[in-house]
Coordinates of C-alpha atoms in Angstrom, one line a residue:
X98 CA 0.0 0.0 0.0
X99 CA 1.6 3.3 -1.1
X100 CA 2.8 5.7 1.8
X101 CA -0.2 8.6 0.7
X102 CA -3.2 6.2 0.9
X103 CA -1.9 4.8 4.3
X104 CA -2.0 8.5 5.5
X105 CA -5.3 9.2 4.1
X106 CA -6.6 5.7 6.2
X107 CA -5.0 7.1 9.4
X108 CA -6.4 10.4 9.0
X109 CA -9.9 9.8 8.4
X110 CA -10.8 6.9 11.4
X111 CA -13.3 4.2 10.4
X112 CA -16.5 4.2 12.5
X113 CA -18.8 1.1 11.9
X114 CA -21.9 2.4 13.8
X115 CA -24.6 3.3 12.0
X116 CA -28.3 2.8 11.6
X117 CA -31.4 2.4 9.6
X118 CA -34.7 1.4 10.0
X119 CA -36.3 -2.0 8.3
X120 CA -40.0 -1.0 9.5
X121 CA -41.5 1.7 9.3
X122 CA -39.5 2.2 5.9
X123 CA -36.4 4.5 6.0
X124 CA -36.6 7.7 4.3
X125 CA -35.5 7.0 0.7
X126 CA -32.7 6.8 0.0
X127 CA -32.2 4.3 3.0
X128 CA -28.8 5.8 4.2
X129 CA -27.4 4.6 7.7
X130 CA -24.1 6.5 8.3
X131 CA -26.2 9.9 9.0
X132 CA -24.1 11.3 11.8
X133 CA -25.0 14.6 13.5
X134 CA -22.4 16.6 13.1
X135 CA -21.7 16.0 9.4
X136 CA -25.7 16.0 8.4
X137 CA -28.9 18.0 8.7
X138 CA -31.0 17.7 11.7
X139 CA -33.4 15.8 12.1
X140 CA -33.1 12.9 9.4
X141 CA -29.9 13.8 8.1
X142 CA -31.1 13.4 4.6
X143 CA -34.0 15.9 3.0
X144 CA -37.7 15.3 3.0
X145 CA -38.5 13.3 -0.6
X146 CA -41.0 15.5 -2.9
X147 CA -43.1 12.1 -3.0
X148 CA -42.3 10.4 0.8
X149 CA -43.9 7.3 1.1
X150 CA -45.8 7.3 5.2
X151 CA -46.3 4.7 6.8
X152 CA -49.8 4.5 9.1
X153 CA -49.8 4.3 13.0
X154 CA -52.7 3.7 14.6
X155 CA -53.1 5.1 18.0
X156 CA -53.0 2.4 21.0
X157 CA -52.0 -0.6 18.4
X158 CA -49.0 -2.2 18.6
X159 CA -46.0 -2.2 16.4
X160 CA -42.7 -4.0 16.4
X161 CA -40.4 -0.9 14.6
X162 CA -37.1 -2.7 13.8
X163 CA -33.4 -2.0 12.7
X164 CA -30.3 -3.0 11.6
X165 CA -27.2 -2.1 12.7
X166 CA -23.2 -3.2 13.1
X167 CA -23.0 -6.3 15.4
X168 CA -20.7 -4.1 17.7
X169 CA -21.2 -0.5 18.3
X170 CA -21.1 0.1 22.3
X171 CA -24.4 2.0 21.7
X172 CA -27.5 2.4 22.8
X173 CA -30.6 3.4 21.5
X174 CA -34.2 6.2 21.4
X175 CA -37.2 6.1 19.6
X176 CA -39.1 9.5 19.6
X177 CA -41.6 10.6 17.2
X178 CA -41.2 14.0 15.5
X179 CA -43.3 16.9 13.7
X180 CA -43.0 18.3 10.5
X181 CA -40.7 21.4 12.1
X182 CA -38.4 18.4 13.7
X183 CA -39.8 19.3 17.5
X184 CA -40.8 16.0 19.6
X185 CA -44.1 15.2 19.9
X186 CA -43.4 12.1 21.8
X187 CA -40.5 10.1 23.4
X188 CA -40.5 6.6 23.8
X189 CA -40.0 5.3 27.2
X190 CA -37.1 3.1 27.7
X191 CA -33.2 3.1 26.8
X192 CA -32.7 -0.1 24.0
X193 CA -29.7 -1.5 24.2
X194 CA -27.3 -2.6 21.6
X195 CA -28.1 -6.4 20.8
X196 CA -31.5 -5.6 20.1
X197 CA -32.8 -4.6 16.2
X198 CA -36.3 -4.5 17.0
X199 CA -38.5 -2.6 19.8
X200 CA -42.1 -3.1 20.5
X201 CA -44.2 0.5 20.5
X202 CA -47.6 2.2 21.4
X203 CA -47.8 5.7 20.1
X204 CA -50.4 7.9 22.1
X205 CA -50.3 11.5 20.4
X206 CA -51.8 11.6 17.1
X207 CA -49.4 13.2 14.7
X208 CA -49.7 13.6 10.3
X209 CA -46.8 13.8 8.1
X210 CA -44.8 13.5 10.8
X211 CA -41.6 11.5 11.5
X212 CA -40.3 8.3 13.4
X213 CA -36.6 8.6 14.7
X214 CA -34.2 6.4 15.4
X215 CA -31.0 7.6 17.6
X216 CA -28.0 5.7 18.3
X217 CA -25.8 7.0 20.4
X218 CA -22.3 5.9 21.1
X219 CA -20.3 6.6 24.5
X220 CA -17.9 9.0 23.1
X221 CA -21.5 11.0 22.5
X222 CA -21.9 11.2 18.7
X223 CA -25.6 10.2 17.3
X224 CA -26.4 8.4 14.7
X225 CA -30.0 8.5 13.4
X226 CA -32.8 7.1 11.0
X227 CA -36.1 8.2 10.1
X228 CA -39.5 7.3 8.6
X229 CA -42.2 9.2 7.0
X230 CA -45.4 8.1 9.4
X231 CA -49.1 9.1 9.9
X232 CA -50.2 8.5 13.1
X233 CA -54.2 8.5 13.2
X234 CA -57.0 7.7 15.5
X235 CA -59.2 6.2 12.9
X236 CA -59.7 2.1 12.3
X237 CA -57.0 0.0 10.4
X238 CA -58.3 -0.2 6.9
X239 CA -57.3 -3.0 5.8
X240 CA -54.5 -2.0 3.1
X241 CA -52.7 -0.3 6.0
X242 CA -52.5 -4.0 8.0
X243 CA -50.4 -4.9 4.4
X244 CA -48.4 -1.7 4.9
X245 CA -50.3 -0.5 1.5
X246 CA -48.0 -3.6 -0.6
X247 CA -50.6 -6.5 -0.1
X248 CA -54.4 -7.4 0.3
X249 CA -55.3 -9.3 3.5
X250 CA -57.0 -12.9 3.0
X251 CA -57.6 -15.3 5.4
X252 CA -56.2 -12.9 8.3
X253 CA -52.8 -13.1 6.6
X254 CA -51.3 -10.1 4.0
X255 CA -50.7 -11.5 0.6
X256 CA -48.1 -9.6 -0.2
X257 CA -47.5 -8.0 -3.7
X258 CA -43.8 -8.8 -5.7
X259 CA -40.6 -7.4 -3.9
X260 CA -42.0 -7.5 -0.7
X261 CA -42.3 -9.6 2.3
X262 CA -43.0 -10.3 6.2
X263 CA -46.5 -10.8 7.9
X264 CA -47.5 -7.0 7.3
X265 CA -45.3 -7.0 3.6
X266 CA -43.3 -4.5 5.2
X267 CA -39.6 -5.5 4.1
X268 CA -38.1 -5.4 1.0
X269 CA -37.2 -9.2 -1.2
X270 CA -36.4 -9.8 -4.5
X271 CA -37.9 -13.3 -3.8
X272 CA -40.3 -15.6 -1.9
X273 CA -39.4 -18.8 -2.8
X274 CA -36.6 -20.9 -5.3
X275 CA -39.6 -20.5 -8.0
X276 CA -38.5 -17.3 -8.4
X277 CA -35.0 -17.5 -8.7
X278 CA -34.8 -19.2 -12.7
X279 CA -32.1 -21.4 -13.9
X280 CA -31.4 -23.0 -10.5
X281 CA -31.2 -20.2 -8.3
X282 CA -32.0 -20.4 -4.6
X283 CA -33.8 -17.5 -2.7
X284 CA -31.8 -17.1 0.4
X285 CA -33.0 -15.0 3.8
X286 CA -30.9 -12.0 4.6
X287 CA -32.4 -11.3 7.9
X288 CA -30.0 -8.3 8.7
X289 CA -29.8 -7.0 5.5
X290 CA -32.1 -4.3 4.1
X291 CA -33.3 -6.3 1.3
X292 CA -34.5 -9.6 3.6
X293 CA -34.3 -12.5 0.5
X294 CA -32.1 -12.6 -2.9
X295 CA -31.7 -14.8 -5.2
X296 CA -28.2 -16.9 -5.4
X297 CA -27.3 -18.3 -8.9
X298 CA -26.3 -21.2 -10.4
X299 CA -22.3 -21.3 -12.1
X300 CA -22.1 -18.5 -14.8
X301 CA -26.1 -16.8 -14.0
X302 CA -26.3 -13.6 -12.3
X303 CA -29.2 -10.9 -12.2
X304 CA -31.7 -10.0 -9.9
X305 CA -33.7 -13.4 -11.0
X306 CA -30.7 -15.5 -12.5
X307 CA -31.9 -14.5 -16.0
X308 CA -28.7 -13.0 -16.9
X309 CA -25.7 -15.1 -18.9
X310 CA -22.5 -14.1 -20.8
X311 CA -22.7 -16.1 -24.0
X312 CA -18.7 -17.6 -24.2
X313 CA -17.4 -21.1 -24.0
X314 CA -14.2 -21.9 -22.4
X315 CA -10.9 -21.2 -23.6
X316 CA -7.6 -21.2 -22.2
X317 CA -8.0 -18.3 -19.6
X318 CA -11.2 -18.9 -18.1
X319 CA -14.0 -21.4 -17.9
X320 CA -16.6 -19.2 -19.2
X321 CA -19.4 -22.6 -19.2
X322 CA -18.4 -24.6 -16.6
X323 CA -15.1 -25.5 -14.5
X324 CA -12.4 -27.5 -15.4
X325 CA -10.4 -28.7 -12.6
X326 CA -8.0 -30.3 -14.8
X327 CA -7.3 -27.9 -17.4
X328 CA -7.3 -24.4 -15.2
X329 CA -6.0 -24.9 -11.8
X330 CA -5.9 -24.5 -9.2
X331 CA -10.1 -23.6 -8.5
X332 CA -10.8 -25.0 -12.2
X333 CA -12.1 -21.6 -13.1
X334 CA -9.1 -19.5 -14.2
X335 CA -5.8 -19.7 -15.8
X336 CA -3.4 -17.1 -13.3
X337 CA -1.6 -16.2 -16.6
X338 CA -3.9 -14.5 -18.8
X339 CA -4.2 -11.8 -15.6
X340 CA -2.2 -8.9 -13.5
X341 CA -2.0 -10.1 -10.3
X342 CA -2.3 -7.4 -7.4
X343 CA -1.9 -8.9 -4.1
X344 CA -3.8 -6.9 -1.7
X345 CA -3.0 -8.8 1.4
X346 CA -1.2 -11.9 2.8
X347 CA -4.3 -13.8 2.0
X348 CA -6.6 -11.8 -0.5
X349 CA -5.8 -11.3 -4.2
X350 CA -7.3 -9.5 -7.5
X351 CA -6.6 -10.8 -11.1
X352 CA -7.4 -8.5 -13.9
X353 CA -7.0 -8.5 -17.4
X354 CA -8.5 -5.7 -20.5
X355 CA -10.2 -7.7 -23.0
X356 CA -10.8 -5.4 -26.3
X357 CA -13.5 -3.0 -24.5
X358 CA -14.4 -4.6 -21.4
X359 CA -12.1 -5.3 -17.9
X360 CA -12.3 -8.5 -16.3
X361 CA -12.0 -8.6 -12.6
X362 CA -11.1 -11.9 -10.7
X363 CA -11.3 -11.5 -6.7
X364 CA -9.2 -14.6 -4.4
X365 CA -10.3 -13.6 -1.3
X366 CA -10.1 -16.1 2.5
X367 CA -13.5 -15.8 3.3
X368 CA -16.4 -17.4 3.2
X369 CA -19.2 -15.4 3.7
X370 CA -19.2 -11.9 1.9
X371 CA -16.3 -9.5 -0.4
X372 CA -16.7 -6.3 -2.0
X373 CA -14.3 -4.0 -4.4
X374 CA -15.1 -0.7 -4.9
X375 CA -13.0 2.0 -7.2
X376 CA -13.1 5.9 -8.1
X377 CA -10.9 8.1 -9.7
X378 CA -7.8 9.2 -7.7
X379 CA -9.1 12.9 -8.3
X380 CA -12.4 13.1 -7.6
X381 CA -14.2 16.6 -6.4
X382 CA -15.9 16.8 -3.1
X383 CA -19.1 17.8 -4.9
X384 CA -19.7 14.1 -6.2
X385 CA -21.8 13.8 -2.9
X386 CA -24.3 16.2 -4.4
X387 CA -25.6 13.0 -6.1
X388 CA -27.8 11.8 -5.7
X389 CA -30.2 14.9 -6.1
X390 CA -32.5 14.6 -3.3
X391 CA -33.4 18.2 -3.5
X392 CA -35.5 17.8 -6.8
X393 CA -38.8 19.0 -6.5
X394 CA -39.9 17.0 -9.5
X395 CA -39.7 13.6 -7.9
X396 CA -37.7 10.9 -9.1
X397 CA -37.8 10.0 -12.4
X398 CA -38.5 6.1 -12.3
X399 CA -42.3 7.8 -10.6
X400 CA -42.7 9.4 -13.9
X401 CA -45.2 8.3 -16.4
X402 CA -43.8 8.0 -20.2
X403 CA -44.7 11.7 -21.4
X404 CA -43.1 12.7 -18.1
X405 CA -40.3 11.4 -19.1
X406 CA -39.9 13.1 -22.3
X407 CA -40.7 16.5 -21.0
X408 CA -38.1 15.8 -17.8
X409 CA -35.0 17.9 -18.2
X410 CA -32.6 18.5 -15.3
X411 CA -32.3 20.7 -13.3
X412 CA -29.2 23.5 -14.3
X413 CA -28.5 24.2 -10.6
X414 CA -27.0 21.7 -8.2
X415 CA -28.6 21.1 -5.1
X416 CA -27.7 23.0 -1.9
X417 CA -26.2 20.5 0.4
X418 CA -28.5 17.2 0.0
X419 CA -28.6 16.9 3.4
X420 CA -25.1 17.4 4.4
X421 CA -24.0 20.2 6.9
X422 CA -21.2 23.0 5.5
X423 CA -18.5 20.8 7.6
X424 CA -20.0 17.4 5.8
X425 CA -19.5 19.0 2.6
X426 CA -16.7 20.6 2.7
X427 CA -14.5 17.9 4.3
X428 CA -11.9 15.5 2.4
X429 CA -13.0 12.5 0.6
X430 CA -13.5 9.6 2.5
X431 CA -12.0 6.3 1.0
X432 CA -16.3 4.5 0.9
X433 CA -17.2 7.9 -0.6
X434 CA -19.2 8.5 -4.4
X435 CA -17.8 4.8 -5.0
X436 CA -18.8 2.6 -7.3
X437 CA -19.1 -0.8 -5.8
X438 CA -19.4 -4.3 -6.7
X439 CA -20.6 -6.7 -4.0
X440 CA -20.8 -10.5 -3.7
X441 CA -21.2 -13.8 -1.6
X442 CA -21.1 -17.7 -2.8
X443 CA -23.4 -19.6 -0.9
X444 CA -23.6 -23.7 -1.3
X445 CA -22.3 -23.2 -4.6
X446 CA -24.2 -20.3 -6.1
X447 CA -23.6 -16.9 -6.4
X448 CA -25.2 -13.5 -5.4
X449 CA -23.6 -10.7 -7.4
X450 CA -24.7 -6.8 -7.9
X451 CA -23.3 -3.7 -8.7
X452 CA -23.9 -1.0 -5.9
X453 CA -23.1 2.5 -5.3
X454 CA -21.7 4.4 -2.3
X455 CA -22.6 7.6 -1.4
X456 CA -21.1 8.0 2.2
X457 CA -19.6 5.8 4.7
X458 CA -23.5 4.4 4.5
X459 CA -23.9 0.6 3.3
X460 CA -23.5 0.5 -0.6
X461 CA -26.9 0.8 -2.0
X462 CA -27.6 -1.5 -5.6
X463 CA -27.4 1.2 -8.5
X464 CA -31.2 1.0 -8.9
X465 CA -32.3 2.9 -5.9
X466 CA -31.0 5.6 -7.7
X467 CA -32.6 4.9 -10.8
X468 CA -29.4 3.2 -12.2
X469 CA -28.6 0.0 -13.9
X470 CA -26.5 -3.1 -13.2
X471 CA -23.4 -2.8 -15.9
X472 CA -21.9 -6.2 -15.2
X473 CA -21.9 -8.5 -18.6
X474 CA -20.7 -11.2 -17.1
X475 CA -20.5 -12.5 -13.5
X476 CA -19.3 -16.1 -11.8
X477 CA -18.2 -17.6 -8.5
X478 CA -17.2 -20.5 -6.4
X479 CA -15.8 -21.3 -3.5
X480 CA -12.9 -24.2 -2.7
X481 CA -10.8 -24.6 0.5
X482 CA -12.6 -21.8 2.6
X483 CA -12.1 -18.7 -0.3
X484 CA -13.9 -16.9 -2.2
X485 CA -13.3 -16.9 -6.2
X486 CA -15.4 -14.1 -7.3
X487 CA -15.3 -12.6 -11.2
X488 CA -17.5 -10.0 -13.0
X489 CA -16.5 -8.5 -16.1
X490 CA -17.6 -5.0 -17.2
X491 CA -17.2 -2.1 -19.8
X492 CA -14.2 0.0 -19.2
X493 CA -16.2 2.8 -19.8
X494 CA -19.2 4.4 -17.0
X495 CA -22.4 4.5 -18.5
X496 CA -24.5 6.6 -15.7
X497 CA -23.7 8.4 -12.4
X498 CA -23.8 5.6 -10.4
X499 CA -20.5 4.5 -12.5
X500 CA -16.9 4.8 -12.6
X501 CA -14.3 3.7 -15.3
X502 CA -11.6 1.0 -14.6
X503 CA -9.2 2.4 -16.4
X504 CA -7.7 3.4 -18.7
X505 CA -5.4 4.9 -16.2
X506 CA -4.4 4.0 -12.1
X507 CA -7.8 4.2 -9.8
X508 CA -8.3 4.0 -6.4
X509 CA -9.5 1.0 -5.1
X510 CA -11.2 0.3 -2.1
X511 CA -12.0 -3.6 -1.2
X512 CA -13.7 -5.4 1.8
X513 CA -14.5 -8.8 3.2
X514 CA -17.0 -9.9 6.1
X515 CA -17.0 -12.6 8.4
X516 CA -20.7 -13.1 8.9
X517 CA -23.5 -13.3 6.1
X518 CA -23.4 -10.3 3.5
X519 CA -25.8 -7.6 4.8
X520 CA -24.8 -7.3 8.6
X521 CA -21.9 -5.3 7.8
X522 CA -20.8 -4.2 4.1
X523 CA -18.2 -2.4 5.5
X524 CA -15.8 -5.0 7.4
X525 CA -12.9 -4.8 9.5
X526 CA -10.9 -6.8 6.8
X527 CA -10.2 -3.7 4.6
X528 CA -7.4 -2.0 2.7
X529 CA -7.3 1.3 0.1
X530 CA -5.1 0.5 -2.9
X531 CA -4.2 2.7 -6.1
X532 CA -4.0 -0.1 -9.3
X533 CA -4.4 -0.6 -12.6
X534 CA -7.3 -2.8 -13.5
X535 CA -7.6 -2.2 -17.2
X536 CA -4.4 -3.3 -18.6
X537 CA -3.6 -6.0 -22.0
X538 CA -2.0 -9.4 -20.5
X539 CA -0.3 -10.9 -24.0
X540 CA 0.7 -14.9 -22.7
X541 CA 0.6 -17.2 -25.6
X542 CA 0.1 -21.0 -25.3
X543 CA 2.4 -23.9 -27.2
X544 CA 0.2 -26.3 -27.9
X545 CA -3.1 -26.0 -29.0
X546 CA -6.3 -27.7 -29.0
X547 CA -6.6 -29.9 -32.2
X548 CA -9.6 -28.9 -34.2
X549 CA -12.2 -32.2 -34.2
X550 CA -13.3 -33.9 -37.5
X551 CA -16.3 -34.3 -35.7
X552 CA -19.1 -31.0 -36.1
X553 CA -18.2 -29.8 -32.4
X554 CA -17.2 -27.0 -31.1
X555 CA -13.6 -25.8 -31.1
X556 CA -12.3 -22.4 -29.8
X557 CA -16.3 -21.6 -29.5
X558 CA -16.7 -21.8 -33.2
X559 CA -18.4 -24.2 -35.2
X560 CA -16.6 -26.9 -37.4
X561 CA -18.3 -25.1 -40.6
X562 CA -15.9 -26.5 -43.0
X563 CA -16.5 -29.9 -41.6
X564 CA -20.5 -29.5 -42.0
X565 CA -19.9 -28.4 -46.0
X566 CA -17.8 -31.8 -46.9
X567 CA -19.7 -33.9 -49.1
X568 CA -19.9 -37.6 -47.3
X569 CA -17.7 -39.7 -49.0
X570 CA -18.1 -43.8 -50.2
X571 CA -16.1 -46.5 -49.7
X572 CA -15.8 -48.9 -51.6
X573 CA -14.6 -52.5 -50.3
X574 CA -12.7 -54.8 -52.3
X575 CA -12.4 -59.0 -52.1
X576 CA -8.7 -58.5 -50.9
X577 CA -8.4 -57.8 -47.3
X578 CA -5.4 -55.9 -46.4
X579 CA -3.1 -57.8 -43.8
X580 CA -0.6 -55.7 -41.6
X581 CA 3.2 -56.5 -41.8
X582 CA 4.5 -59.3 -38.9
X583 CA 6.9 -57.5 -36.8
X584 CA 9.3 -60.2 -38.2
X585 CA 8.8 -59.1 -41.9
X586 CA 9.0 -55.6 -41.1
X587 CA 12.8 -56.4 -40.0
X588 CA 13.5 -57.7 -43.0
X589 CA 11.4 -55.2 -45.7
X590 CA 14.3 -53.6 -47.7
X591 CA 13.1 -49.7 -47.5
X592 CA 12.0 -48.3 -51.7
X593 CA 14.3 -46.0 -52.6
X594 CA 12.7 -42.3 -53.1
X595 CA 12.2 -41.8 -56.7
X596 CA 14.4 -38.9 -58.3
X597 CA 13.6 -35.5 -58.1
X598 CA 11.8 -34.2 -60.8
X599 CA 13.7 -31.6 -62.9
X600 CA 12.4 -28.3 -63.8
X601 CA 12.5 -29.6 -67.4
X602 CA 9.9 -32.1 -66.9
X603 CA 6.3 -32.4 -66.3
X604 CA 4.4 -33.8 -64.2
X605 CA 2.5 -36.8 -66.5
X606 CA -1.0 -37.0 -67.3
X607 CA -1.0 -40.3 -68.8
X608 CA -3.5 -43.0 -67.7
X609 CA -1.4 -45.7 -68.2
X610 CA 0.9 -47.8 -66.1
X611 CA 3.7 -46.6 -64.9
X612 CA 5.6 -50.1 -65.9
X613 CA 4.2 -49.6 -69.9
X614 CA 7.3 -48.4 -71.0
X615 CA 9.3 -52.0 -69.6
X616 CA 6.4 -54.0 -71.2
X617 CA 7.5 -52.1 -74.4
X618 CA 10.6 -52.7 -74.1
X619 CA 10.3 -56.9 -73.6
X620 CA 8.1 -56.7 -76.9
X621 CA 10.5 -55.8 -79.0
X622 CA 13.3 -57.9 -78.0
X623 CA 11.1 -61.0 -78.3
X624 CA 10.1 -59.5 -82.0
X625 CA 13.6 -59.7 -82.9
X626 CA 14.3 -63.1 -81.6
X627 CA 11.8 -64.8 -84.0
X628 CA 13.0 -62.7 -86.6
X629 CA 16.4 -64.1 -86.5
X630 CA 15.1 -67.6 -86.4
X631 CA 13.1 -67.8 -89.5
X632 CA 15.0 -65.5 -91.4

């Protein structure tokens, strides 16, 4: 690690604690590093133009939960707020830090008002997270029991795609392994803000496993399935075709620049979860003016079609998007405006995503920000407790929730967990680095693959010129050829080579025998024989 990132690690100090509420829903965008003295009271992030509100009903109970680092030495309030951020009511009780969930009775009656979350550490710094709520004397209607995502039936919420939990109140990209395709498994996250995802089968990747790069294995990597034999040591790569960076004693990157694209291979010891985040080196403080969160227009995945057409952005950048003048005028942080890929192999299948970081806050998947996934390729295993991650990817950005690899050096920022992906994205096994992802590897190979006279693949191309020979008969004679004895073939005395042909001569065309001319030859002294008998 080069002397200047060291420094910037030891002079910016990595706090873990943070966070953000799972029910009632955060304010979007679900950040949880919101500190108080670097954001704006009392959220820390602006009021959204369109804030979704969760429904409290006076006297009922609700269990409002959280998730948080596994070890803060924090504890924790819950106080509802007013529009003008003064408290309307404070929660009784002090929640420690092992508990993510607390259960509530709200007694003051309170619209467009807000629930708040405070942790606060012993040193004295707060952390918060807030919700959008109504709290109303009127009788549950019975959308509000589904948290407006779900209809009730039989007592139980039936809850609508992407969500889940006995009121529909957390978010899921799946219910069950039907809806992970191509032999994907939908796996609980239970402390992660997105409570199931589906894991993919070898080579699929995508919110469903519907995603596939369309290769076949070659020399460098096995693009359709492993090959234990041909790439060790995991079977998956050849260690040739790539730069290696070491970023540790134990955890390694492989990269390599194919034509337009980068291809990223992370070797990391773990077995749970590893991330690898990158920026440019120079990058100005104002990149955490995205996202806009000051737009009064809304988001633009809430538009309808002809909104869309009409939108054009704003020529003003917002005024501080939450932050306080010391949180936006401070030095870059190594987790901030970067553009983050995230990933975790479990029992063989792999959950991959591109994310984006805004803060020290957990990486968020480029879509809350009405991004895109970029990856066009993605595959992973795991052999002898590590993690073999790789995800291939356009050198170029292609919105503001992405940054190049290359051409040039680029700051990189990489992480690994010890417990299951989601707890904590940003683990103590961590390191800054300033590499070069997108470089040419040349490597050449002495013997290749013999192409098959068979119509099979070779080198991912089809035998074409085999499929346009004409079939050809054979036709079997009475004689049957017997090999040689090995004793003849000791005693075979080798033909002599005939003699070169000379420039002179041509190459016959005759039809003949080639022995016609000794036949000739025997005629005519047998001719001249009788001749002199009878003559």
């Amino acid at each position: 690690m080069s002397c200047s990132v060291f420094l910037l690690l030891m002079a910016v100090p990595y706090v873990i604690s943070s966070v953000l509420l799972t029910y009632p829903q955060a304010r979007f965008p679900p950040l949880d590093y919101l500190p108080d003295d670097l954001t704006m009271p009392p959220c820390g992030v602006p009021k959204p133009t369109k804030p979704f509100y969760t429904t409290f009903h006076i006297g009922e109970s609700y269990n409002v939960s959280w998730i948080t680092p596994s070890s803060s030495n924090s504890t924790y309030r819950i106080r509802l707020v007013d529009s003008d951020g003064l408290t309307v009511e404070q929660l009784p009780g002090v929640i420690t830090e092992t508990e993510t969930f607390q259960n509530i009775k709200l007694r003051s009656p309170c619209e467009q008002c807000m629930l708040l979350i405070e942790q606060v550490m012993q040193n004295g710094k707060v952390f918060r997270s807030c919700a959008d709520v109504n709290v109303v004397r009127a009788s549950v209607k019975s959308d509000e029991q589904c948290s407006q995502r779900g209809s009730m039936m039989n007592a139980t919420c039936q809850c609508e795609s992407g969500f889940t939990g006995n009121q529909c109140q957390y978010f899921a990209q799946c219910e069950t392994n039907d809806d992970c395709l191509n032999g994907g498994m939908c796996v609980d996250q239970p402390e992660s803000l997105i409570k199931k995802r589906c894991f993919c089968s070898y080579g699929f990747f995508g919110q469903r496993c519907d995603q596939k790069f369309n290769s076949q294995n070659d020399h460098c990597f096995a693009y359709d399935e492993p090959v234990a034999a041909d790439l060790p040591p995991y079977g998956m790569f050849n260690p040739r075709c790539y730069q290696r960076h070491d970023l540790s004693a134990n955890d390694r990157i492989y990269s390599r620049r194919v034509e337009n694209e980068v291809e990223v291979i992370l070797d990391f010891d773990t077995q749970n979860w590893l991330s690898l985040g990158w920026r440019p080196t120079e990058l100005s403080t104002s990149c955490r003016l995205f996202p806009i969160l000051e737009d009064t227009r809304g988001r633009i995945s809430e538009m309808d079609q002809m909104a869309r057409r009409e939108f054009v952005a704003k020529p003003v950048m917002p005024k501080n998007n939450g932050f306080t003048e010391l949180g936006l005028k401070s030095s870059l942080h190594p987790m901030d405006c970067v553009d983050v890929i995230m990933a975790s192999v479990r029992n063989g299948r792999l959950f991959i995503s591109d994310f984006y970081s805004r803060d020290r806050s957990r990486p968020l998947e480029d879509y809350w920000y009405d991004g895109e996934m970029s990856l066009s390729a993605a595959y992973g295993t795991q052999q002898d407790g590590r993690s073999i991650v790789m995800f291939r990817r356009e050198l170029r950005e292609f919105e503001p929730t992405d940054h190049p690899l290359g051409p040039n050096e680029i700051l990189i920022v990489w992480s690994k967990g010890d417990t299951q992906m989601g707890s904590s994205f940003q683990g103590t096994n961590r390191g800054v680095e300033k590499l070069k992802l997108a470089e040419t590897v040349n490597v050449t190979f002495e013997q290749q693959p013999k192409i098959s006279a068979t119509n099979e693949l070779a080198f991912g191309v089809k035998n074409v010129v085999h499929d346009r020979l004409e079939p050809m008969t054979v036709v079997s004679t009475s004689t049957t050829y017997q090999p040689p004895s090995e004793t003849s073939k000791m005693h075979q005395i080798p033909t002599p080579e005939p003699p070169p042909r000379t420039s002179s001569e041509s190459p016959t065309t005759s039809t003949e025998p080639e022995n016609s001319g000794n036949q000739n030859f025997s005629f005519s002294i047998i001719l001249a024989l009788l001749i002199a008998i009878f003559y």
